[in-house]
Amino acid sequence: QVQLVESGGGLVQAGESLTLSCTASGRIFSIHAMGWYRQAPGKQRELVASKANVGITNYADSVKGRFTISRDYAKNTVYLQMNSLKPEDTAVYYCNADCTFTSGSSYRRDAFWGQGTQVTVSS
């Protein structure tokens, strides 16, 4: 079907920056939106940022002004530039893609998830 591969996580100090990337591959017909979610220990998964094909971009209030989401449509890739990182940004970050894909002789639409990448921000 569709596979998402993430990269770019790591350990940084507060105030530093990281860039995450995620590339989708497989039986993709079209990608309607891509985004990033995160899940901290003991907490629910939450939306960080998303960007739809029509240009609609959403950010969590907690990251507005610090994080920037962008897409390379030709490469089926989404990026998350994270600046001024805080310890509370520590979480596993997951890539998400809303795709139409080929299934046999038909098309289907579904959401897919990456395996997650750890971001740890020390104080």
PDB file of C-alpha atoms in Angstrom:
ATOM      1  CA  GLN A   1       0.000   0.000   0.000  1.00  0.00           C
ATOM      2  CA  VAL A   2       1.782   3.129   1.255  1.00  0.00           C
ATOM      3  CA  GLN A   3       4.911   3.324   3.384  1.00  0.00           C
ATOM      4  CA  LEU A   4       6.177   6.351   5.293  1.00  0.00           C
ATOM      5  CA  VAL A   5       9.810   6.603   6.330  1.00  0.00           C
ATOM      6  CA  GLU A   6      10.853   9.279   8.808  1.00  0.00           C
ATOM      7  CA  SER A   7      14.261  10.621   9.713  1.00  0.00           C
ATOM      8  CA  GLY A   8      15.871  13.465  11.590  1.00  0.00           C
ATOM      9  CA  GLY A   9      15.069  12.875  15.237  1.00  0.00           C
ATOM     10  CA  GLY A  10      17.656  13.091  17.965  1.00  0.00           C
ATOM     11  CA  LEU A  11      18.827  14.622  21.209  1.00  0.00           C
ATOM     12  CA  VAL A  12      19.297  18.384  21.400  1.00  0.00           C
ATOM     13  CA  GLN A  13      19.498  21.068  24.047  1.00  0.00           C
ATOM     14  CA  ALA A  14      16.782  23.594  24.703  1.00  0.00           C
ATOM     15  CA  GLY A  15      16.864  26.422  22.192  1.00  0.00           C
ATOM     16  CA  GLU A  16      18.387  24.335  19.434  1.00  0.00           C
ATOM     17  CA  SER A  17      16.820  23.216  16.166  1.00  0.00           C
ATOM     18  CA  LEU A  18      15.998  19.974  14.382  1.00  0.00           C
ATOM     19  CA  THR A  19      14.475  19.137  11.043  1.00  0.00           C
ATOM     20  CA  LEU A  20      12.353  16.034  10.541  1.00  0.00           C
ATOM     21  CA  SER A  21      11.614  14.572   7.139  1.00  0.00           C
ATOM     22  CA  CYS A  22       9.186  11.925   5.946  1.00  0.00           C
ATOM     23  CA  THR A  23       8.897  10.364   2.502  1.00  0.00           C
ATOM     24  CA  ALA A  24       5.906   8.405   1.260  1.00  0.00           C
ATOM     25  CA  SER A  25       6.232   5.587  -1.246  1.00  0.00           C
ATOM     26  CA  GLY A  26       4.201   2.706  -2.623  1.00  0.00           C
ATOM     27  CA  ARG A  27       0.977   2.506  -4.607  1.00  0.00           C
ATOM     28  CA  ILE A  28       0.275   6.195  -4.326  1.00  0.00           C
ATOM     29  CA  PHE A  29      -2.236   7.782  -6.669  1.00  0.00           C
ATOM     30  CA  SER A  30      -2.413  11.080  -4.835  1.00  0.00           C
ATOM     31  CA  ILE A  31      -1.587  12.545  -1.437  1.00  0.00           C
ATOM     32  CA  HIS A  32      -4.230  14.885  -0.041  1.00  0.00           C
ATOM     33  CA  ALA A  33      -2.398  15.998   3.079  1.00  0.00           C
ATOM     34  CA  MET A  34       0.687  15.219   5.124  1.00  0.00           C
ATOM     35  CA  GLY A  35       1.414  16.101   8.684  1.00  0.00           C
ATOM     36  CA  TRP A  36       3.201  15.450  11.934  1.00  0.00           C
ATOM     37  CA  TYR A  37       1.838  14.216  15.226  1.00  0.00           C
ATOM     38  CA  ARG A  38       3.634  13.580  18.491  1.00  0.00           C
ATOM     39  CA  GLN A  39       3.123  11.475  21.562  1.00  0.00           C
ATOM     40  CA  ALA A  40       4.852  12.081  24.862  1.00  0.00           C
ATOM     41  CA  PRO A  41       4.993   9.393  27.569  1.00  0.00           C
ATOM     42  CA  GLY A  42       1.653   9.075  29.302  1.00  0.00           C
ATOM     43  CA  LYS A  43      -0.078  11.445  26.918  1.00  0.00           C
ATOM     44  CA  GLN A  44      -2.318  11.080  23.897  1.00  0.00           C
ATOM     45  CA  ARG A  45      -1.038  11.549  20.391  1.00  0.00           C
ATOM     46  CA  GLU A  46      -1.579  15.130  19.262  1.00  0.00           C
ATOM     47  CA  LEU A  47      -1.398  17.055  16.017  1.00  0.00           C
ATOM     48  CA  VAL A  48       1.725  19.173  15.633  1.00  0.00           C
ATOM     49  CA  ALA A  49       1.285  20.476  12.088  1.00  0.00           C
ATOM     50  CA  SER A  50      -0.395  19.497   8.840  1.00  0.00           C
ATOM     51  CA  LYS A  51      -0.377  20.769   5.274  1.00  0.00           C
ATOM     52  CA  ALA A  52      -3.024  19.929   2.713  1.00  0.00           C
ATOM     53  CA  ASN A  53      -2.707  20.112  -1.062  1.00  0.00           C
ATOM     54  CA  VAL A  54      -4.922  23.178  -1.243  1.00  0.00           C
ATOM     55  CA  GLY A  55      -2.416  24.998   0.916  1.00  0.00           C
ATOM     56  CA  ILE A  56      -4.275  24.816   4.196  1.00  0.00           C
ATOM     57  CA  THR A  57      -1.765  24.615   7.019  1.00  0.00           C
ATOM     58  CA  ASN A  58      -2.536  23.927  10.660  1.00  0.00           C
ATOM     59  CA  TYR A  59      -0.297  24.190  13.710  1.00  0.00           C
ATOM     60  CA  ALA A  60      -0.788  23.307  17.331  1.00  0.00           C
ATOM     61  CA  ASP A  61      -0.879  26.474  19.425  1.00  0.00           C
ATOM     62  CA  SER A  62       2.128  25.247  21.387  1.00  0.00           C
ATOM     63  CA  VAL A  63       4.388  25.258  18.301  1.00  0.00           C
ATOM     64  CA  LYS A  64       3.143  28.310  16.390  1.00  0.00           C
ATOM     65  CA  GLY A  65       6.004  30.638  15.567  1.00  0.00           C
ATOM     66  CA  ARG A  66       8.633  27.968  16.305  1.00  0.00           C
ATOM     67  CA  PHE A  67       7.838  25.096  13.917  1.00  0.00           C
ATOM     68  CA  THR A  68       7.374  25.236  10.146  1.00  0.00           C
ATOM     69  CA  ILE A  69       5.892  22.493   8.002  1.00  0.00           C
ATOM     70  CA  SER A  70       6.672  22.261   4.310  1.00  0.00           C
ATOM     71  CA  ARG A  71       6.153  19.773   1.511  1.00  0.00           C
ATOM     72  CA  ASP A  72       8.050  18.746  -1.584  1.00  0.00           C
ATOM     73  CA  TYR A  73       5.158  17.553  -3.724  1.00  0.00           C
ATOM     74  CA  ALA A  74       7.381  16.052  -6.405  1.00  0.00           C
ATOM     75  CA  LYS A  75       9.165  13.884  -3.827  1.00  0.00           C
ATOM     76  CA  ASN A  76       6.103  13.019  -1.700  1.00  0.00           C
ATOM     77  CA  THR A  77       8.033  14.385   1.249  1.00  0.00           C
ATOM     78  CA  VAL A  78       7.048  16.492   4.229  1.00  0.00           C
ATOM     79  CA  TYR A  79       9.445  18.368   6.498  1.00  0.00           C
ATOM     80  CA  LEU A  80       9.113  19.811   9.969  1.00  0.00           C
ATOM     81  CA  GLN A  81      11.588  22.531  10.832  1.00  0.00           C
ATOM     82  CA  MET A  82      11.651  22.846  14.621  1.00  0.00           C
ATOM     83  CA  ASN A  83      13.323  25.911  16.123  1.00  0.00           C
ATOM     84  CA  SER A  84      13.675  27.108  19.703  1.00  0.00           C
ATOM     85  CA  LEU A  85      13.009  23.626  20.997  1.00  0.00           C
ATOM     86  CA  LYS A  86      11.768  23.230  24.555  1.00  0.00           C
ATOM     87  CA  PRO A  87      11.912  20.233  26.912  1.00  0.00           C
ATOM     88  CA  GLU A  88       8.127  19.937  26.565  1.00  0.00           C
ATOM     89  CA  ASP A  89       8.626  19.188  22.845  1.00  0.00           C
ATOM     90  CA  THR A  90      10.152  15.844  23.851  1.00  0.00           C
ATOM     91  CA  ALA A  91       8.086  13.083  22.272  1.00  0.00           C
ATOM     92  CA  VAL A  92       7.970  10.475  19.544  1.00  0.00           C
ATOM     93  CA  TYR A  93       7.055  12.274  16.338  1.00  0.00           C
ATOM     94  CA  TYR A  94       4.935  10.453  13.779  1.00  0.00           C
ATOM     95  CA  CYS A  95       4.414  11.301  10.138  1.00  0.00           C
ATOM     96  CA  ASN A  96       0.903  10.955   8.740  1.00  0.00           C
ATOM     97  CA  ALA A  97      -0.314  10.940   5.135  1.00  0.00           C
ATOM     98  CA  ASP A  98      -3.860  10.989   3.783  1.00  0.00           C
ATOM     99  CA  CYS A  99      -3.562   9.151   0.479  1.00  0.00           C
ATOM    100  CA  THR A 100      -5.535   7.704  -2.377  1.00  0.00           C
ATOM    101  CA  PHE A 101      -3.776   4.547  -3.504  1.00  0.00           C
ATOM    102  CA  THR A 102      -4.329   1.808  -6.024  1.00  0.00           C
ATOM    103  CA  SER A 103      -5.721  -1.458  -4.758  1.00  0.00           C
ATOM    104  CA  GLY A 104      -6.003  -4.008  -7.502  1.00  0.00           C
ATOM    105  CA  SER A 105      -8.071  -2.375 -10.224  1.00  0.00           C
ATOM    106  CA  SER A 106      -9.639   0.184  -7.904  1.00  0.00           C
ATOM    107  CA  TYR A 107      -8.691   3.141  -5.744  1.00  0.00           C
ATOM    108  CA  ARG A 108      -8.935   3.503  -2.004  1.00  0.00           C
ATOM    109  CA  ARG A 109      -8.298   6.329   0.410  1.00  0.00           C
ATOM    110  CA  ASP A 110      -6.804   5.906   3.843  1.00  0.00           C
ATOM    111  CA  ALA A 111      -4.451   7.451   6.370  1.00  0.00           C
ATOM    112  CA  PHE A 112      -1.002   6.007   6.919  1.00  0.00           C
ATOM    113  CA  TRP A 113       1.550   6.392   9.703  1.00  0.00           C
ATOM    114  CA  GLY A 114       5.308   6.284   9.911  1.00  0.00           C
ATOM    115  CA  GLN A 115       7.163   4.295  12.522  1.00  0.00           C
ATOM    116  CA  GLY A 116       7.963   7.335  14.632  1.00  0.00           C
ATOM    117  CA  THR A 117      11.178   9.166  15.432  1.00  0.00           C
ATOM    118  CA  GLN A 118      12.280  10.202  18.905  1.00  0.00           C
ATOM    119  CA  VAL A 119      12.931  13.860  19.664  1.00  0.00           C
ATOM    120  CA  THR A 120      14.464  14.582  23.056  1.00  0.00           C
ATOM    121  CA  VAL A 121      15.119  18.123  24.264  1.00  0.00           C
ATOM    122  CA  SER A 122      17.256  18.523  27.369  1.00  0.00           C
ATOM    123  CA  SER A 123      17.073  21.558  29.611  1.00  0.00           C
TER     124      SER A 123
END
